Amino acid sequence: MAVISFGSASTLETGQRRRNACSLPLHYIQILGIIVIIFLILMNYLTLCVNIPKHHWQWLSIVISSIIILPFLIAFIIITFLDPAEDAVINQSRGPKANFDRHIHQHVITNLYCNICEVHVTANAKHCSSCNKCIYSFDHHCIWLNTCVGGKNYRLFFSMLILIVVGTLFIFINSLLQFIGSFQDTSSKLSLTPYYSFDQYAVLMISSSKVAFQVLSAIVSFISLVTCGMTGYLLAFHIYLCYKHTTTYDFVISRRHNRTVDETILQFNQLGRNPNSISTETTGQSTNLSRFFPLKRKKNNRVATTQANGHNISNDSNRNQNGQVFTIEGHNRDNPRQLQVRQSTNRESCVYNSSYEGADEQNQE
């Protein structure tokens, strides 16, 4: 098994289960994130703080940085070593797990029983293919942390996002001001007093030229700004999810399902405009299509409401009785969908029956 994975998901042998973020294989994005964290922390303490002109400003910068960085490191370490799996998975023996046969089981989790972990799980649990285990109250698999985020570590994950945004914003402002100050003359209030002597700045506590300091401070500004922007976007997304009382997994599955409905309706509108493009059967016959095109829903399309038994209860049900009914089945790993679409005599398509089952297995986001 590879020590570092460069794929979107790690393929584990049967019986192997990743306990936490330190379990092999490591992900290259995880390693990149650790390098960025170490770089920004070292540059903050050993370059930016020591080049501040006044000593009281130096100590203020160190204190503010520590208030942000220390809690972040604590949260990061806990998330790294915490096992977010279901308690039943953690407590079970570490013997070899069964191979999952899709010819026998359609889904990984059936009736709250995982056919891979061979344990009963809670309602919101999902089996992560990257970690090869069921995650308690699954939210998503984070490739930056190389572990799953769920009910056991979501609050720590959310707090860590806030600390990253605040910390990188502070480092960006500090490095930008020092970068500008290095170009000012001594009469300016923004001018920097070199740490060692005239034109001798401290870079990682090593005496360096002004040019070297300017280049590194510009690099720090750029990296901290990009990190702050990316993390801020992710934080805003999770704030939205908390407001909607949903999870990343449910959000993605819902969007995927809605997109399938839109694409299905438009596919049948195209069939209505081109009746000779595909052979169709009479009412009650089905046509299987496994491919959908990324089209948007037209305004004149209507989605009919359905009951659990699949009968149309819309006001247009009587008008559509003489139309043709097609069944479309699309499979994407563990995301089976089935849509029954009625093509009415006026060539306007609507969803006649929609049945959908969420995935039991989650790949990386």
PDB file of C-alpha atoms in Angstrom, residues 206-340:
ATOM      1  CA  ILE A 206      18.854  34.976  10.466  1.00  0.00           C
ATOM      2  CA  SER A 207      20.379  38.269   9.339  1.00  0.00           C
ATOM      3  CA  SER A 208      19.194  38.905   5.772  1.00  0.00           C
ATOM      4  CA  SER A 209      19.075  41.721   3.259  1.00  0.00           C
ATOM      5  CA  LYS A 210      16.135  44.011   2.698  1.00  0.00           C
ATOM      6  CA  VAL A 211      15.400  42.383  -0.672  1.00  0.00           C
ATOM      7  CA  ALA A 212      15.199  38.916   0.889  1.00  0.00           C
ATOM      8  CA  PHE A 213      12.847  40.214   3.570  1.00  0.00           C
ATOM      9  CA  GLN A 214      10.649  41.936   0.998  1.00  0.00           C
ATOM     10  CA  VAL A 215      10.398  38.813  -1.152  1.00  0.00           C
ATOM     11  CA  LEU A 216       9.527  36.561   1.782  1.00  0.00           C
ATOM     12  CA  SER A 217       7.036  39.005   3.275  1.00  0.00           C
ATOM     13  CA  ALA A 218       5.320  39.251  -0.115  1.00  0.00           C
ATOM     14  CA  ILE A 219       5.153  35.443  -0.322  1.00  0.00           C
ATOM     15  CA  VAL A 220       3.704  35.264   3.196  1.00  0.00           C
ATOM     16  CA  SER A 221       1.105  37.897   2.298  1.00  0.00           C
ATOM     17  CA  PHE A 222       0.043  35.988  -0.796  1.00  0.00           C
ATOM     18  CA  ILE A 223      -0.153  32.568   0.891  1.00  0.00           C
ATOM     19  CA  SER A 224      -2.021  33.901   3.925  1.00  0.00           C
ATOM     20  CA  LEU A 225      -4.498  35.789   1.712  1.00  0.00           C
ATOM     21  CA  VAL A 226      -5.219  32.723  -0.442  1.00  0.00           C
ATOM     22  CA  THR A 227      -5.580  30.532   2.655  1.00  0.00           C
ATOM     23  CA  CYS A 228      -7.894  33.049   4.305  1.00  0.00           C
ATOM     24  CA  GLY A 229     -10.051  33.298   1.179  1.00  0.00           C
ATOM     25  CA  MET A 230     -10.372  29.537   0.652  1.00  0.00           C
ATOM     26  CA  THR A 231     -11.061  28.824   4.317  1.00  0.00           C
ATOM     27  CA  GLY A 232     -13.465  31.752   4.563  1.00  0.00           C
ATOM     28  CA  TYR A 233     -15.474  30.363   1.658  1.00  0.00           C
ATOM     29  CA  LEU A 234     -15.598  26.947   3.334  1.00  0.00           C
ATOM     30  CA  LEU A 235     -16.597  28.532   6.648  1.00  0.00           C
ATOM     31  CA  ALA A 236     -19.419  30.463   4.973  1.00  0.00           C
ATOM     32  CA  PHE A 237     -20.644  27.233   3.378  1.00  0.00           C
ATOM     33  CA  HIS A 238     -20.762  25.434   6.727  1.00  0.00           C
ATOM     34  CA  ILE A 239     -22.518  28.396   8.342  1.00  0.00           C
ATOM     35  CA  TYR A 240     -25.141  28.037   5.613  1.00  0.00           C
ATOM     36  CA  LEU A 241     -25.409  24.291   6.293  1.00  0.00           C
ATOM     37  CA  CYS A 242     -25.877  24.928  10.019  1.00  0.00           C
ATOM     38  CA  TYR A 243     -28.565  27.494   9.230  1.00  0.00           C
ATOM     39  CA  LYS A 244     -30.358  24.959   7.031  1.00  0.00           C
ATOM     40  CA  HIS A 245     -29.864  22.175   9.620  1.00  0.00           C
ATOM     41  CA  THR A 246     -28.305  19.868   7.045  1.00  0.00           C
ATOM     42  CA  THR A 247     -24.943  18.246   6.317  1.00  0.00           C
ATOM     43  CA  THR A 248     -22.471  18.437   3.466  1.00  0.00           C
ATOM     44  CA  TYR A 249     -23.402  14.908   2.413  1.00  0.00           C
ATOM     45  CA  ASP A 250     -27.144  15.606   2.340  1.00  0.00           C
ATOM     46  CA  PHE A 251     -26.554  18.888   0.502  1.00  0.00           C
ATOM     47  CA  VAL A 252     -24.511  17.194  -2.242  1.00  0.00           C
ATOM     48  CA  ILE A 253     -26.984  14.317  -2.617  1.00  0.00           C
ATOM     49  CA  SER A 254     -29.933  16.725  -2.778  1.00  0.00           C
ATOM     50  CA  ARG A 255     -28.255  18.842  -5.460  1.00  0.00           C
ATOM     51  CA  ARG A 256     -27.390  15.726  -7.450  1.00  0.00           C
ATOM     52  CA  HIS A 257     -30.959  14.466  -7.254  1.00  0.00           C
ATOM     53  CA  ASN A 258     -32.450  17.805  -8.303  1.00  0.00           C
ATOM     54  CA  ARG A 259     -30.046  18.008 -11.222  1.00  0.00           C
ATOM     55  CA  THR A 260     -31.121  14.531 -12.342  1.00  0.00           C
ATOM     56  CA  VAL A 261     -34.781  15.607 -12.318  1.00  0.00           C
ATOM     57  CA  ASP A 262     -33.996  18.717 -14.380  1.00  0.00           C
ATOM     58  CA  GLU A 263     -31.938  16.800 -16.910  1.00  0.00           C
ATOM     59  CA  THR A 264     -34.565  14.060 -17.214  1.00  0.00           C
ATOM     60  CA  ILE A 265     -37.363  16.499 -17.989  1.00  0.00           C
ATOM     61  CA  LEU A 266     -35.292  18.240 -20.640  1.00  0.00           C
ATOM     62  CA  GLN A 267     -34.286  14.923 -22.169  1.00  0.00           C
ATOM     63  CA  PHE A 268     -37.918  14.066 -22.743  1.00  0.00           C
ATOM     64  CA  ASN A 269     -38.652  17.516 -24.093  1.00  0.00           C
ATOM     65  CA  GLN A 270     -35.947  16.857 -26.654  1.00  0.00           C
ATOM     66  CA  LEU A 271     -37.525  13.480 -27.452  1.00  0.00           C
ATOM     67  CA  GLY A 272     -40.834  15.258 -27.946  1.00  0.00           C
ATOM     68  CA  ARG A 273     -39.270  17.633 -30.470  1.00  0.00           C
ATOM     69  CA  ASN A 274     -37.454  14.738 -32.179  1.00  0.00           C
ATOM     70  CA  PRO A 275     -39.811  11.737 -31.997  1.00  0.00           C
ATOM     71  CA  ASN A 276     -37.821   9.785 -34.584  1.00  0.00           C
ATOM     72  CA  SER A 277     -34.529  10.032 -32.666  1.00  0.00           C
ATOM     73  CA  ILE A 278     -35.369   7.087 -30.416  1.00  0.00           C
ATOM     74  CA  SER A 279     -37.869   4.242 -30.653  1.00  0.00           C
ATOM     75  CA  THR A 280     -40.565   4.392 -27.995  1.00  0.00           C
ATOM     76  CA  GLU A 281     -43.163   1.889 -26.826  1.00  0.00           C
ATOM     77  CA  THR A 282     -46.766   2.351 -25.880  1.00  0.00           C
ATOM     78  CA  THR A 283     -48.010   3.346 -22.459  1.00  0.00           C
ATOM     79  CA  GLY A 284     -46.626   1.168 -19.708  1.00  0.00           C
ATOM     80  CA  GLN A 285     -43.461   0.252 -21.614  1.00  0.00           C
ATOM     81  CA  SER A 286     -40.106   1.557 -20.372  1.00  0.00           C
ATOM     82  CA  THR A 287     -36.927   2.842 -21.947  1.00  0.00           C
ATOM     83  CA  ASN A 288     -33.659   2.785 -20.024  1.00  0.00           C
ATOM     84  CA  LEU A 289     -31.327   5.739 -20.380  1.00  0.00           C
ATOM     85  CA  SER A 290     -28.115   5.761 -18.426  1.00  0.00           C
ATOM     86  CA  ARG A 291     -26.789   9.095 -19.575  1.00  0.00           C
ATOM     87  CA  PHE A 292     -28.000  12.606 -18.851  1.00  0.00           C
ATOM     88  CA  PHE A 293     -26.835  15.858 -20.417  1.00  0.00           C
ATOM     89  CA  PRO A 294     -26.124  18.989 -18.313  1.00  0.00           C
ATOM     90  CA  LEU A 295     -29.142  21.024 -19.411  1.00  0.00           C
ATOM     91  CA  LYS A 296     -31.253  23.455 -17.422  1.00  0.00           C
ATOM     92  CA  ARG A 297     -34.954  23.190 -16.752  1.00  0.00           C
ATOM     93  CA  LYS A 298     -37.246  25.193 -19.052  1.00  0.00           C
ATOM     94  CA  LYS A 299     -39.868  27.453 -17.573  1.00  0.00           C
ATOM     95  CA  ASN A 300     -42.803  25.593 -19.153  1.00  0.00           C
ATOM     96  CA  ASN A 301     -41.893  22.316 -17.449  1.00  0.00           C
ATOM     97  CA  ARG A 302     -43.874  21.176 -14.451  1.00  0.00           C
ATOM     98  CA  VAL A 303     -42.902  18.591 -11.867  1.00  0.00           C
ATOM     99  CA  ALA A 304     -45.945  16.642 -10.756  1.00  0.00           C
ATOM    100  CA  THR A 305     -46.324  15.870  -7.074  1.00  0.00           C
ATOM    101  CA  THR A 306     -46.541  12.191  -6.182  1.00  0.00           C
ATOM    102  CA  GLN A 307     -47.715  10.063  -3.336  1.00  0.00           C
ATOM    103  CA  ALA A 308     -45.813   7.188  -1.790  1.00  0.00           C
ATOM    104  CA  ASN A 309     -47.639   4.705  -4.037  1.00  0.00           C
ATOM    105  CA  GLY A 310     -46.407   6.550  -7.122  1.00  0.00           C
ATOM    106  CA  HIS A 311     -49.800   7.821  -8.416  1.00  0.00           C
ATOM    107  CA  ASN A 312     -49.942  11.303  -9.882  1.00  0.00           C
ATOM    108  CA  ILE A 313     -52.016  13.694  -7.798  1.00  0.00           C
ATOM    109  CA  SER A 314     -51.438  16.871  -9.829  1.00  0.00           C
ATOM    110  CA  ASN A 315     -54.233  18.764 -11.519  1.00  0.00           C
ATOM    111  CA  ASP A 316     -52.905  17.743 -14.904  1.00  0.00           C
ATOM    112  CA  SER A 317     -53.144  14.014 -14.216  1.00  0.00           C
ATOM    113  CA  ASN A 318     -56.256  13.522 -16.349  1.00  0.00           C
ATOM    114  CA  ARG A 319     -54.777  15.356 -19.303  1.00  0.00           C
ATOM    115  CA  ASN A 320     -51.647  13.196 -19.193  1.00  0.00           C
ATOM    116  CA  GLN A 321     -53.405   9.845 -18.992  1.00  0.00           C
ATOM    117  CA  ASN A 322     -53.089   9.309 -22.739  1.00  0.00           C
ATOM    118  CA  GLY A 323     -49.402  10.100 -22.854  1.00  0.00           C
ATOM    119  CA  GLN A 324     -46.478   7.757 -22.972  1.00  0.00           C
ATOM    120  CA  VAL A 325     -44.706   6.779 -19.773  1.00  0.00           C
ATOM    121  CA  PHE A 326     -40.963   6.202 -19.765  1.00  0.00           C
ATOM    122  CA  THR A 327     -38.782   4.942 -16.949  1.00  0.00           C
ATOM    123  CA  ILE A 328     -35.245   6.271 -16.653  1.00  0.00           C
ATOM    124  CA  GLU A 329     -32.748   4.601 -14.406  1.00  0.00           C
ATOM    125  CA  GLY A 330     -29.408   6.164 -13.644  1.00  0.00           C
ATOM    126  CA  HIS A 331     -26.741   4.581 -11.445  1.00  0.00           C
ATOM    127  CA  ASN A 332     -23.723   6.356  -9.990  1.00  0.00           C
ATOM    128  CA  ARG A 333     -22.013   3.968  -7.569  1.00  0.00           C
ATOM    129  CA  ASP A 334     -24.448   3.905  -4.635  1.00  0.00           C
ATOM    130  CA  ASN A 335     -26.758   6.611  -5.948  1.00  0.00           C
ATOM    131  CA  PRO A 336     -29.533   4.760  -7.823  1.00  0.00           C
ATOM    132  CA  ARG A 337     -32.354   6.913  -9.127  1.00  0.00           C
ATOM    133  CA  GLN A 338     -35.515   6.017 -10.973  1.00  0.00           C
ATOM    134  CA  LEU A 339     -37.737   8.584 -12.612  1.00  0.00           C
ATOM    135  CA  GLN A 340     -40.974   7.852 -14.415  1.00  0.00           C
TER     136      GLN A 340
END
